[in-house]
Protein backbone atom coordinates (compact mmCIF):
# COMPACT_ATOMS: atom_id res chain seq x y z
CA UNK A 1 0.00 0.00 0.00
CA UNK A 2 1.45 3.35 -1.02
CA UNK A 3 1.46 6.38 1.28
CA UNK A 4 -1.23 7.94 -0.95
CA UNK A 5 -3.39 4.79 -0.71
CA UNK A 6 -2.92 4.70 3.07
CA UNK A 7 -3.89 8.37 3.42
CA UNK A 8 -6.94 7.87 1.22
CA UNK A 9 -7.95 4.78 3.25
CA UNK A 10 -7.54 6.71 6.52
CA UNK A 11 -9.63 9.53 5.13
CA UNK A 12 -12.37 7.13 4.05
CA UNK A 13 -12.49 5.72 7.60
CA UNK A 14 -12.94 9.27 8.91
CA UNK A 15 -15.77 9.95 6.43
CA UNK A 16 -17.52 6.73 7.47
CA UNK A 17 -17.17 7.76 11.11
CA UNK A 18 -18.80 11.11 10.28
CA UNK A 19 -21.73 9.21 8.74
CA UNK A 20 -21.97 7.11 11.91
CA UNK A 21 -22.02 10.26 14.08
CA UNK A 22 -24.79 11.77 11.97
CA UNK A 23 -26.86 8.60 12.20
CA UNK A 24 -26.46 8.56 15.99
CA UNK A 25 -27.56 12.20 16.30
CA UNK A 26 -24.18 13.55 17.37
CA UNK A 27 -24.14 15.94 14.40
CA UNK A 28 -26.87 17.58 12.33
CA UNK A 29 -24.53 18.59 9.52
CA UNK A 30 -21.11 17.37 8.41
CA UNK A 31 -18.64 19.10 6.09
CA UNK A 32 -15.83 17.10 4.51
CA UNK A 33 -13.29 18.41 2.02
CA UNK A 34 -12.02 15.67 -0.28
CA UNK A 35 -11.06 14.68 -3.80
CA UNK A 36 -13.90 14.05 -6.27
CA UNK A 37 -13.14 10.30 -6.34
CA UNK A 38 -13.61 10.00 -2.59
CA UNK A 39 -16.74 12.15 -2.81
CA UNK A 40 -18.21 9.74 -5.34
CA UNK A 41 -17.59 6.80 -3.00
CA UNK A 42 -19.00 8.60 0.03
CA UNK A 43 -22.04 9.79 -1.96
CA UNK A 44 -22.77 6.23 -3.05
CA UNK A 45 -22.84 5.25 0.63
CA UNK A 46 -25.01 8.26 1.53
CA UNK A 47 -27.45 7.35 -1.27
CA UNK A 48 -27.71 3.77 0.04
CA UNK A 49 -28.39 5.10 3.54
CA UNK A 50 -30.91 7.71 2.37
CA UNK A 51 -28.84 10.62 3.71
CA UNK A 52 -29.01 13.89 1.78
CA UNK A 53 -25.94 15.77 0.67
CA UNK A 54 -24.69 18.79 -1.28
CA UNK A 55 -21.44 18.95 -3.23
CA UNK A 56 -19.57 22.21 -3.76
CA UNK A 57 -16.66 22.16 -6.19
CA UNK A 58 -13.64 24.06 -4.90
CA UNK A 59 -11.15 23.10 -7.63
CA UNK A 60 -11.13 20.25 -10.15
CA UNK A 61 -9.16 18.25 -7.54
CA UNK A 62 -11.14 19.19 -4.42
CA UNK A 63 -14.79 19.39 -3.33
CA UNK A 64 -16.71 20.20 -0.18
CA UNK A 65 -19.26 17.54 0.68
CA UNK A 66 -21.99 18.58 3.10
CA UNK A 67 -24.35 15.91 4.40
CA UNK A 68 -26.93 15.60 7.12
CA UNK A 69 -30.28 17.00 8.12
CA UNK A 70 -32.36 18.19 5.14
CA UNK A 71 -33.24 21.51 6.81
CA UNK A 72 -29.55 22.21 7.34
CA UNK A 73 -28.83 21.24 3.73
CA UNK A 74 -31.53 23.67 2.55
CA UNK A 75 -29.65 26.46 4.32
CA UNK A 76 -26.33 25.28 2.83
CA UNK A 77 -27.90 25.29 -0.64
CA UNK A 78 -28.70 28.98 -0.18
CA UNK A 79 -25.01 29.92 -0.17
CA UNK A 80 -22.89 27.18 -1.78
CA UNK A 81 -22.88 29.09 -5.03
CA UNK A 82 -19.87 31.01 -3.66
CA UNK A 83 -16.62 30.00 -1.93
CA UNK A 84 -16.90 29.60 1.84
CA UNK A 85 -14.36 32.37 2.39
CA UNK A 86 -16.82 34.73 0.66
CA UNK A 87 -19.70 34.05 3.07
CA UNK A 88 -21.25 36.99 4.87
CA UNK A 89 -20.69 37.19 8.62
CA UNK A 90 -24.22 35.90 9.13
CA UNK A 91 -23.80 32.96 6.73
CA UNK A 92 -20.47 32.06 8.33
CA UNK A 93 -22.08 32.14 11.79
CA UNK A 94 -25.02 29.99 10.71
CA UNK A 95 -22.77 27.43 9.01
CA UNK A 96 -20.49 27.20 12.03
CA UNK A 97 -23.45 26.73 14.37
CA UNK A 98 -24.94 24.00 12.15
CA UNK A 99 -21.58 22.21 12.04
CA UNK A 100 -21.51 22.19 15.84
CA UNK A 101 -18.74 24.69 16.39
CA UNK A 102 -18.46 26.34 19.80
CA UNK A 103 -21.16 29.03 19.89
CA UNK A 104 -19.15 31.48 22.02
CA UNK A 105 -16.26 31.27 19.54
CA UNK A 106 -18.66 31.71 16.65
CA UNK A 107 -20.02 34.84 18.33
CA UNK A 108 -16.47 36.13 18.81
CA UNK A 109 -15.65 35.40 15.17
CA UNK A 110 -18.86 37.13 14.04
CA UNK A 111 -18.09 40.24 16.08
CA UNK A 112 -14.51 40.44 14.76
CA UNK A 113 -15.75 40.07 11.20
CA UNK A 114 -18.42 42.76 11.63
CA UNK A 115 -15.87 45.17 13.17
CA UNK A 116 -13.50 44.56 10.29
CA UNK A 117 -16.07 45.56 7.66
CA UNK A 118 -17.47 48.59 9.56
C-alpha positions as semicolon CSV with decimal commas, in nm:
position;residue;x (nm);y (nm);z (nm)
1;X;0,000;0,000;0,000
2;X;0,145;0,335;-0,102
3;X;0,146;0,638;0,128
4;X;-0,123;0,794;-0,095
5;X;-0,339;0,479;-0,071
6;X;-0,292;0,470;0,307
7;X;-0,389;0,837;0,342
8;X;-0,694;0,787;0,122
9;X;-0,795;0,478;0,325
10;X;-0,754;0,671;0,652
11;X;-0,963;0,953;0,513
12;X;-1,237;0,713;0,405
13;X;-1,249;0,572;0,760
14;X;-1,294;0,927;0,891
15;X;-1,577;0,995;0,643
16;X;-1,752;0,673;0,747
17;X;-1,717;0,776;1,111
18;X;-1,880;1,111;1,028
19;X;-2,173;0,921;0,874
20;X;-2,197;0,711;1,191
21;X;-2,202;1,026;1,408
22;X;-2,479;1,177;1,197
23;X;-2,686;0,860;1,220
24;X;-2,646;0,856;1,599
25;X;-2,756;1,220;1,630
26;X;-2,418;1,355;1,737
27;X;-2,414;1,594;1,440
28;X;-2,687;1,758;1,233
29;X;-2,453;1,859;0,952
30;X;-2,111;1,737;0,841
31;X;-1,864;1,910;0,609
32;X;-1,583;1,710;0,451
33;X;-1,329;1,841;0,202
34;X;-1,202;1,567;-0,028
35;X;-1,106;1,468;-0,380
36;X;-1,390;1,405;-0,627
37;X;-1,314;1,030;-0,634
38;X;-1,361;1,000;-0,259
39;X;-1,674;1,215;-0,281
40;X;-1,821;0,974;-0,534
41;X;-1,759;0,680;-0,300
42;X;-1,900;0,860;0,003
43;X;-2,204;0,979;-0,196
44;X;-2,277;0,623;-0,305
45;X;-2,284;0,525;0,063
46;X;-2,501;0,826;0,153
47;X;-2,745;0,735;-0,127
48;X;-2,771;0,377;0,004
49;X;-2,839;0,510;0,354
50;X;-3,091;0,771;0,237
51;X;-2,884;1,062;0,371
52;X;-2,901;1,389;0,178
53;X;-2,594;1,577;0,067
54;X;-2,469;1,879;-0,128
55;X;-2,144;1,895;-0,323
56;X;-1,957;2,221;-0,376
57;X;-1,666;2,216;-0,619
58;X;-1,364;2,406;-0,490
59;X;-1,115;2,310;-0,763
60;X;-1,113;2,025;-1,015
61;X;-0,916;1,825;-0,754
62;X;-1,114;1,919;-0,442
63;X;-1,479;1,939;-0,333
64;X;-1,671;2,020;-0,018
65;X;-1,926;1,754;0,068
66;X;-2,199;1,858;0,310
67;X;-2,435;1,591;0,440
68;X;-2,693;1,560;0,712
69;X;-3,028;1,700;0,812
70;X;-3,236;1,819;0,514
71;X;-3,324;2,151;0,681
72;X;-2,955;2,221;0,734
73;X;-2,883;2,124;0,373
74;X;-3,153;2,367;0,255
75;X;-2,965;2,646;0,432
76;X;-2,633;2,528;0,283
77;X;-2,790;2,529;-0,064
78;X;-2,870;2,898;-0,018
79;X;-2,501;2,992;-0,017
80;X;-2,289;2,718;-0,178
81;X;-2,288;2,909;-0,503
82;X;-1,987;3,101;-0,366
83;X;-1,662;3,000;-0,193
84;X;-1,690;2,960;0,184
85;X;-1,436;3,237;0,239
86;X;-1,682;3,473;0,066
87;X;-1,970;3,405;0,307
88;X;-2,125;3,699;0,487
89;X;-2,069;3,719;0,862
90;X;-2,422;3,590;0,913
91;X;-2,380;3,296;0,673
92;X;-2,047;3,206;0,833
93;X;-2,208;3,214;1,179
94;X;-2,502;2,999;1,071
95;X;-2,277;2,743;0,901
96;X;-2,049;2,720;1,203
97;X;-2,345;2,673;1,437
98;X;-2,494;2,400;1,215
99;X;-2,158;2,221;1,204
100;X;-2,151;2,219;1,584
101;X;-1,874;2,469;1,639
102;X;-1,846;2,634;1,980
103;X;-2,116;2,903;1,989
104;X;-1,915;3,148;2,202
105;X;-1,626;3,127;1,954
106;X;-1,866;3,171;1,665
107;X;-2,002;3,484;1,833
108;X;-1,647;3,613;1,881
109;X;-1,565;3,540;1,517
110;X;-1,886;3,713;1,404
111;X;-1,809;4,024;1,608
112;X;-1,451;4,044;1,476
113;X;-1,575;4,007;1,120
114;X;-1,842;4,276;1,163
115;X;-1,587;4,517;1,317
116;X;-1,350;4,456;1,029
117;X;-1,607;4,556;0,766
118;X;-1,747;4,859;0,956
